[in-house]
Structures are given as C-alpha cells and as structure tokens.
Coordinates of C-alpha atoms in Angstrom, one line a residue:
X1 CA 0.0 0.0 0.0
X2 CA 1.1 3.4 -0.2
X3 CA 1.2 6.1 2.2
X4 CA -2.3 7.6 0.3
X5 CA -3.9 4.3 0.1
X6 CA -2.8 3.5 4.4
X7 CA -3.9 6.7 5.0
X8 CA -7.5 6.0 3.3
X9 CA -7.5 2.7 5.1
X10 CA -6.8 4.4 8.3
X11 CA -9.6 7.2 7.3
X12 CA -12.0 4.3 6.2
X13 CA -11.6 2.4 9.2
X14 CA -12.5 5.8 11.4
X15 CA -15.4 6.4 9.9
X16 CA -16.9 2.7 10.3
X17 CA -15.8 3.0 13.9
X18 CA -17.6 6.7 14.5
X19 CA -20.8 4.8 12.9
X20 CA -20.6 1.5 15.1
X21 CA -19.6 2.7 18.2
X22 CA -22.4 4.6 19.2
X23 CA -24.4 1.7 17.9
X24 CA -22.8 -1.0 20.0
X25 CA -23.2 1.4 23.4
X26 CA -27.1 2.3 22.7
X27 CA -27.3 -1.8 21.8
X28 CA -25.2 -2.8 25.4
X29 CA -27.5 0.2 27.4
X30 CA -30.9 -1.0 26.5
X31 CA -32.3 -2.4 29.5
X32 CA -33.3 -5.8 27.6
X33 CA -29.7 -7.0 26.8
X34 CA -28.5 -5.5 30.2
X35 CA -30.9 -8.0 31.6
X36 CA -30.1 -11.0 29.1
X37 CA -26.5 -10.5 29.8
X38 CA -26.9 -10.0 33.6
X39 CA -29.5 -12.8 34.0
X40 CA -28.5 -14.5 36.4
X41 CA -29.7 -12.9 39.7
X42 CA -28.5 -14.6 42.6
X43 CA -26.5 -12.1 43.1
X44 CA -27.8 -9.3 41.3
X45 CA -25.0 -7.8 39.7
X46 CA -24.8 -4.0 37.7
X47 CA -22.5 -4.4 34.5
X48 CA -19.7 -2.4 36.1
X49 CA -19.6 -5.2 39.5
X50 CA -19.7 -7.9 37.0
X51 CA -16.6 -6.1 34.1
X52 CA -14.9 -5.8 37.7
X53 CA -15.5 -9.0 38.8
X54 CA -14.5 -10.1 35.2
X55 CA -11.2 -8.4 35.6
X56 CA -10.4 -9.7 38.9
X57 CA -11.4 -13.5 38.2
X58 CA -9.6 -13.3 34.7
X59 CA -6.0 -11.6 36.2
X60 CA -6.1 -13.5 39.4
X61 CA -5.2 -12.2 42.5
X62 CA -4.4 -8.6 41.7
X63 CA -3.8 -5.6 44.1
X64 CA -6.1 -3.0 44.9
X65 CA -3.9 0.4 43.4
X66 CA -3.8 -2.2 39.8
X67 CA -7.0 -2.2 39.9
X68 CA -7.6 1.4 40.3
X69 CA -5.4 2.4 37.7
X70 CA -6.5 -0.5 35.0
X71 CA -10.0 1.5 35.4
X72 CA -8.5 4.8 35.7
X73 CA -10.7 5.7 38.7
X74 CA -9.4 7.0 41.9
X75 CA -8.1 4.3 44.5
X76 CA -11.0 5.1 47.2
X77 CA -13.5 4.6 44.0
X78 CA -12.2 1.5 43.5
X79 CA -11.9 0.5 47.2
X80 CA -15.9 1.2 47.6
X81 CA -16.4 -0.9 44.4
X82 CA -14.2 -3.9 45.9
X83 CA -16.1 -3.4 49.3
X84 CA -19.4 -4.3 47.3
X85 CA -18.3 -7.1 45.8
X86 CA -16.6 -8.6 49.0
X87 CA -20.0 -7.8 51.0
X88 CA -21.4 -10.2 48.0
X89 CA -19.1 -13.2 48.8
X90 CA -17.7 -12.9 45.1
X91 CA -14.1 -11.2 46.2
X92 CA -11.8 -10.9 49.4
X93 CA -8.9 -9.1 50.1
X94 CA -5.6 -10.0 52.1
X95 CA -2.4 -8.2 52.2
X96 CA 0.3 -8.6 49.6
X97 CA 3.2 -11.1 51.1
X98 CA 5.7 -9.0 49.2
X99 CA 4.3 -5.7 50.4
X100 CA 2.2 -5.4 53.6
X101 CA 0.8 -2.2 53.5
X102 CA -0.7 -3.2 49.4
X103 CA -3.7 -5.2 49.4
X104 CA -4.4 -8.3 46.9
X105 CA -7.6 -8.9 45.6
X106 CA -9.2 -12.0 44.3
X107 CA -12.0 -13.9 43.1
X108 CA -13.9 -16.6 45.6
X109 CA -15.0 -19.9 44.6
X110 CA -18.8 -18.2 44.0
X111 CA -17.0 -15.0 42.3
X112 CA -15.3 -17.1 39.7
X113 CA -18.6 -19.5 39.3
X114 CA -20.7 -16.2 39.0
X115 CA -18.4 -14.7 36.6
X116 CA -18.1 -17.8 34.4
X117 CA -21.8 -18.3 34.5
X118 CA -22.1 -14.4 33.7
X119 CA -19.7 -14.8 30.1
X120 CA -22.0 -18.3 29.1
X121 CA -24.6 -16.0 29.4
X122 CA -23.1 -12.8 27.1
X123 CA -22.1 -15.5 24.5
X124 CA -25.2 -17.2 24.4
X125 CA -26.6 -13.8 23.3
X126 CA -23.8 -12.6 21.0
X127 CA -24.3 -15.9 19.4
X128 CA -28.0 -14.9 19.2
X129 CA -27.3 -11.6 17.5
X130 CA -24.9 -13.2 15.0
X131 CA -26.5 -15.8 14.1
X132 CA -27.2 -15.0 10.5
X133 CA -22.8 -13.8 9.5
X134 CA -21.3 -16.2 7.4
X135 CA -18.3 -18.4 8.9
X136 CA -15.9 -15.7 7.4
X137 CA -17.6 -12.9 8.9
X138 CA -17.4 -14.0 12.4
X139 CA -13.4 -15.1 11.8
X140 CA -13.0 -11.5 10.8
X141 CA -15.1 -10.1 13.7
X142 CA -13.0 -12.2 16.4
X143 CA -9.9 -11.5 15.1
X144 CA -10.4 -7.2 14.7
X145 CA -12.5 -7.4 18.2
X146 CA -9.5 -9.3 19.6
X147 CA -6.7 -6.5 17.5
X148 CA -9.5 -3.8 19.3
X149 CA -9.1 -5.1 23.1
X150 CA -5.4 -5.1 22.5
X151 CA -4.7 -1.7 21.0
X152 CA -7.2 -0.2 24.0
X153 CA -5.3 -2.0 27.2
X154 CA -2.2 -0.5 25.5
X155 CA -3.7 3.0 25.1
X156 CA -4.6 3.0 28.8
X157 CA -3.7 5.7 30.4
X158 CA -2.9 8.3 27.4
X159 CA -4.8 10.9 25.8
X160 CA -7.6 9.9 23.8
X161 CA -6.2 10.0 20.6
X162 CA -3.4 7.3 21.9

C-alpha cells in the first residue's frame, strides 16, 4: 500500500468505527440486553460489578492500586467498588506477602462460578445476534475485536487519541 492508500484505510476504518460505536453502546445500554447479559440474579450484579469482577477472576489475584489504575478511577472509588463485591461473597482481600501495606484482591469460589456463569450467558446472546454472519464474517469479527481489546489495554492511560 502506499502512504495515500494507508492513510485512506486508516480514514476508512475511522469512519466505520464513528458509525458502530455509538451503535454498540445504545445496543449494550438497552435495558433488555442488560438484563439477558446479567441474568443470572443470585446475586444481582450491575454491569460495572460484574466487568470488575471479570477483571479480577480473569487476572487472578491482583492488588487493589492495579485495579484502580487498570479503570483509571481514583483508588477510594475502586476501594468502595471492591467493598461491594466482598460484602457479595464474590471477592476478598488480604495483604500482599511481598508488600504489607498493598492489598491483593481475588475472586472466591462463587465470584469465579458467578463470573463464568455471567460470560456463558453474554455468549449465548452474542451468538444470538450473530446468528445470521457467514463463517468468514465472524473469523474476521474475532480477530479485529480481539486487535480492538489489544490496541485499547495499550492505550490506557494516554490521551484519547493514543
């Protein structure tokens, strides 16, 4: 390619994201896939408990200032956050052996069951709302989802246009 034709791409690729982003939050925020994907009620979880539970079963034990800056929220926001999911059985917290004064967080036995029953249940309804994409289609989806997820945990922490 040249530097005209990469720079279309790039331009391209902007403008499909400008048009499906919106799209994807207005589709995640109505109430009746916020439900379908939280379904499972015992305990009733909001869908930032269960992306922090999520992040805390899928790193393993992690400590508590991590965790603060992975979300980029203040470390007392994230302390009050932890609180509610330890008050729900689903985390606990114990000092770090290799520094005292941090403090690890991890999933329980019913915070990883709860999260794992929480991603059967988003799958079941992605699969649902793909269910008409050719074989090709959902190879390319996975792999540019996957290539999105990366490039944003890099971009963490930097200005909003990287």
């Amino acid at each position: 390619m040249t530097n005209e034709e990469d720079h279309q791409a790039a331009a391209d690729a902007a403008a499909a994201l400008e048009r499906a982003v919106p799209m994807l939050v207005r589709w995640f925020t109505r109430s009746d896939v916020r439900r379908a994907m939280l379904a499972d009620t015992d305990p009733v979880l909001s869908a930032t408990d269960a992306w922090l539970l999520g992040r805390i079963t899928d790193t393993g034990p992690v400590r508590l200032s991590h965790l603060a800056d992975w979300a980029e929220v203040d470390r007392s926001t994230m302390t009050a956050e932890v609180r509610r999911l330890e008050d729900l059985g689903l985390v606990s917290r114990a000092p770090d052996p290799q520094d005292g004064r941090a403090v690890l967080v991890k999933a329980t036995r019913s915070g990883a069951a709860r999260h794992r029953r929480t991603k059967r249940t988003a799958r079941t309804v992605y699969t649902a709302l793909l269910a008409d994409w050719s074989e090709e289609d959902l190879r390319q989806t996975a792999h540019v989802a996957a290539r999105l997820v990366e490039t944003l945990e890099h971009r963490r922490g930097g200005t909003a246009a990287g």
